[in-house]
Amino acid sequence: MAWQYPGEGEDVLVVHTLCVPPRFAGHRYGSRMVQYAKEYAAGHGCAVVRLDTYAHNEPAKRLCQRCGFRIAGWGPHCSKGSWKRSRCIWSAGCNEHRRRCRSNR
């Protein structure tokens, strides 16, 4: 995968799971968590933050875009015993951590 923001090992903070219960949607908890991850990464010397979403999770994809992430590629996801390209991989540079997540309102 050709990363827009290259980095390996200790230079990368990876968010493996980010979940907001539907009843809390619209309260900016997701934006706050992503912003915290970007600030934490920058404060600990990371150059890049990466995360992935299910390819059809539109709210999660909008959150990533509002928070300055760009699609880096597509990855496999195992569903019911078969692998599908249904994972969207996102990347953002930590030098952009001061850029706050834009509001969707």
PDB file of C-alpha atoms in Angstrom:
ATOM      1  CA  MET A   1       0.000   0.000   0.000  1.00  0.00           C
ATOM      2  CA  ALA A   2       1.359   3.432  -0.909  1.00  0.00           C
ATOM      3  CA  TRP A   3       0.880   5.551   2.202  1.00  0.00           C
ATOM      4  CA  GLN A   4       0.274   9.277   1.802  1.00  0.00           C
ATOM      5  CA  TYR A   5       1.848   9.640   5.251  1.00  0.00           C
ATOM      6  CA  PRO A   6       4.684   7.101   5.507  1.00  0.00           C
ATOM      7  CA  GLY A   7       5.680   5.639   8.836  1.00  0.00           C
ATOM      8  CA  GLU A   8       6.577   2.349  10.470  1.00  0.00           C
ATOM      9  CA  GLY A   9       6.722   0.831  13.927  1.00  0.00           C
ATOM     10  CA  GLU A  10       6.878   3.403  16.706  1.00  0.00           C
ATOM     11  CA  ASP A  11       6.184   6.252  14.244  1.00  0.00           C
ATOM     12  CA  VAL A  12       2.579   5.103  13.789  1.00  0.00           C
ATOM     13  CA  LEU A  13      -0.356   5.135  16.192  1.00  0.00           C
ATOM     14  CA  VAL A  14      -3.007   2.656  15.052  1.00  0.00           C
ATOM     15  CA  VAL A  15      -6.572   2.890  16.297  1.00  0.00           C
ATOM     16  CA  HIS A  16      -7.926  -0.633  15.931  1.00  0.00           C
ATOM     17  CA  THR A  17     -11.426  -0.082  17.258  1.00  0.00           C
ATOM     18  CA  LEU A  18     -13.420   3.108  17.688  1.00  0.00           C
ATOM     19  CA  CYS A  19     -17.070   2.664  18.594  1.00  0.00           C
ATOM     20  CA  VAL A  20     -19.784   5.091  19.607  1.00  0.00           C
ATOM     21  CA  PRO A  21     -23.106   3.554  20.642  1.00  0.00           C
ATOM     22  CA  PRO A  22     -25.924   4.735  18.370  1.00  0.00           C
ATOM     23  CA  ARG A  23     -27.746   6.384  21.284  1.00  0.00           C
ATOM     24  CA  PHE A  24     -24.749   8.736  21.684  1.00  0.00           C
ATOM     25  CA  ALA A  25     -24.492   9.611  17.992  1.00  0.00           C
ATOM     26  CA  GLY A  26     -24.483  13.325  17.250  1.00  0.00           C
ATOM     27  CA  HIS A  27     -22.834  14.346  20.534  1.00  0.00           C
ATOM     28  CA  ARG A  28     -19.317  14.613  18.984  1.00  0.00           C
ATOM     29  CA  TYR A  29     -17.874  11.777  21.093  1.00  0.00           C
ATOM     30  CA  GLY A  30     -16.296  10.216  17.991  1.00  0.00           C
ATOM     31  CA  SER A  31     -14.703  13.524  16.997  1.00  0.00           C
ATOM     32  CA  ARG A  32     -13.358  14.015  20.505  1.00  0.00           C
ATOM     33  CA  MET A  33     -11.860  10.527  20.601  1.00  0.00           C
ATOM     34  CA  VAL A  34     -10.191  10.944  17.205  1.00  0.00           C
ATOM     35  CA  GLN A  35      -8.874  14.378  18.181  1.00  0.00           C
ATOM     36  CA  TYR A  36      -7.471  12.926  21.408  1.00  0.00           C
ATOM     37  CA  ALA A  37      -5.762  10.103  19.464  1.00  0.00           C
ATOM     38  CA  LYS A  38      -4.146  12.616  17.081  1.00  0.00           C
ATOM     39  CA  GLU A  39      -2.936  14.818  19.942  1.00  0.00           C
ATOM     40  CA  TYR A  40      -1.690  11.803  21.928  1.00  0.00           C
ATOM     41  CA  ALA A  41       0.199  10.512  18.895  1.00  0.00           C
ATOM     42  CA  ALA A  42       1.832  13.868  18.215  1.00  0.00           C
ATOM     43  CA  GLY A  43       2.783  14.240  21.876  1.00  0.00           C
ATOM     44  CA  HIS A  44       4.464  10.829  21.829  1.00  0.00           C
ATOM     45  CA  GLY A  45       6.529  11.407  18.691  1.00  0.00           C
ATOM     46  CA  CYS A  46       4.326   9.606  16.183  1.00  0.00           C
ATOM     47  CA  ALA A  47       4.267  10.883  12.624  1.00  0.00           C
ATOM     48  CA  VAL A  48       1.048   9.174  11.547  1.00  0.00           C
ATOM     49  CA  VAL A  49      -2.321   7.986  12.857  1.00  0.00           C
ATOM     50  CA  ARG A  50      -4.043   5.138  11.034  1.00  0.00           C
ATOM     51  CA  LEU A  51      -7.430   3.556  11.536  1.00  0.00           C
ATOM     52  CA  ASP A  52      -9.855   1.461   9.585  1.00  0.00           C
ATOM     53  CA  THR A  53     -13.602   1.376   9.148  1.00  0.00           C
ATOM     54  CA  TYR A  54     -16.061  -1.013   7.615  1.00  0.00           C
ATOM     55  CA  ALA A  55     -16.369   0.137   3.998  1.00  0.00           C
ATOM     56  CA  HIS A  56     -20.134   0.609   4.278  1.00  0.00           C
ATOM     57  CA  ASN A  57     -20.140   2.468   7.605  1.00  0.00           C
ATOM     58  CA  GLU A  58     -21.017   5.896   6.245  1.00  0.00           C
ATOM     59  CA  PRO A  59     -21.054   7.739   9.620  1.00  0.00           C
ATOM     60  CA  ALA A  60     -17.545   6.445  10.420  1.00  0.00           C
ATOM     61  CA  LYS A  61     -16.287   7.421   6.964  1.00  0.00           C
ATOM     62  CA  ARG A  62     -17.695  10.948   7.366  1.00  0.00           C
ATOM     63  CA  LEU A  63     -16.036  11.205  10.801  1.00  0.00           C
ATOM     64  CA  CYS A  64     -12.658  10.262   9.322  1.00  0.00           C
ATOM     65  CA  GLN A  65     -13.010  12.840   6.557  1.00  0.00           C
ATOM     66  CA  ARG A  66     -14.072  15.603   8.975  1.00  0.00           C
ATOM     67  CA  CYS A  67     -11.035  14.821  11.139  1.00  0.00           C
ATOM     68  CA  GLY A  68      -8.535  15.177   8.294  1.00  0.00           C
ATOM     69  CA  PHE A  69      -8.020  11.517   7.407  1.00  0.00           C
ATOM     70  CA  ARG A  70      -7.633  10.376   3.823  1.00  0.00           C
ATOM     71  CA  ILE A  71      -8.357   6.953   2.384  1.00  0.00           C
ATOM     72  CA  ALA A  72      -5.095   5.053   2.082  1.00  0.00           C
ATOM     73  CA  GLY A  73      -6.561   1.877   0.616  1.00  0.00           C
ATOM     74  CA  TRP A  74      -8.854  -1.056   1.031  1.00  0.00           C
ATOM     75  CA  GLY A  75      -8.217  -4.135   3.100  1.00  0.00           C
ATOM     76  CA  PRO A  76      -9.660  -7.564   3.678  1.00  0.00           C
ATOM     77  CA  HIS A  77     -12.293  -8.335   6.257  1.00  0.00           C
ATOM     78  CA  CYS A  78     -13.429 -11.824   7.210  1.00  0.00           C
ATOM     79  CA  SER A  79     -17.191 -12.232   7.220  1.00  0.00           C
ATOM     80  CA  LYS A  80     -18.862 -15.609   7.736  1.00  0.00           C
ATOM     81  CA  GLY A  81     -15.653 -17.446   6.896  1.00  0.00           C
ATOM     82  CA  SER A  82     -14.835 -15.657   3.632  1.00  0.00           C
ATOM     83  CA  TRP A  83     -12.517 -12.718   3.008  1.00  0.00           C
ATOM     84  CA  LYS A  84     -13.885  -9.611   1.337  1.00  0.00           C
ATOM     85  CA  ARG A  85     -12.382  -6.214   0.511  1.00  0.00           C
ATOM     86  CA  SER A  86     -14.739  -4.382   2.824  1.00  0.00           C
ATOM     87  CA  ARG A  87     -12.343  -2.530   5.111  1.00  0.00           C
ATOM     88  CA  CYS A  88     -11.456   1.081   4.375  1.00  0.00           C
ATOM     89  CA  ILE A  89      -8.027   2.098   5.703  1.00  0.00           C
ATOM     90  CA  TRP A  90      -7.496   5.748   6.685  1.00  0.00           C
ATOM     91  CA  SER A  91      -4.378   7.757   7.435  1.00  0.00           C
ATOM     92  CA  ALA A  92      -3.622  11.247   8.790  1.00  0.00           C
ATOM     93  CA  GLY A  93      -0.364  13.020   9.491  1.00  0.00           C
ATOM     94  CA  CYS A  94       0.297  13.997  13.102  1.00  0.00           C
ATOM     95  CA  ASN A  95       1.620  17.403  12.094  1.00  0.00           C
ATOM     96  CA  GLU A  96      -2.018  18.186  11.306  1.00  0.00           C
ATOM     97  CA  HIS A  97      -3.240  17.344  14.825  1.00  0.00           C
ATOM     98  CA  ARG A  98      -3.946  20.981  15.626  1.00  0.00           C
ATOM     99  CA  ARG A  99      -6.575  20.959  12.904  1.00  0.00           C
ATOM    100  CA  ARG A 100      -9.728  20.180  14.823  1.00  0.00           C
ATOM    101  CA  CYS A 101     -12.376  17.835  13.531  1.00  0.00           C
ATOM    102  CA  ARG A 102     -14.927  19.876  11.619  1.00  0.00           C
ATOM    103  CA  SER A 103     -18.481  19.896  12.832  1.00  0.00           C
ATOM    104  CA  ASN A 104     -21.086  18.144  10.736  1.00  0.00           C
ATOM    105  CA  ARG A 105     -23.732  20.638  11.755  1.00  0.00           C
TER     106      ARG A 105
END
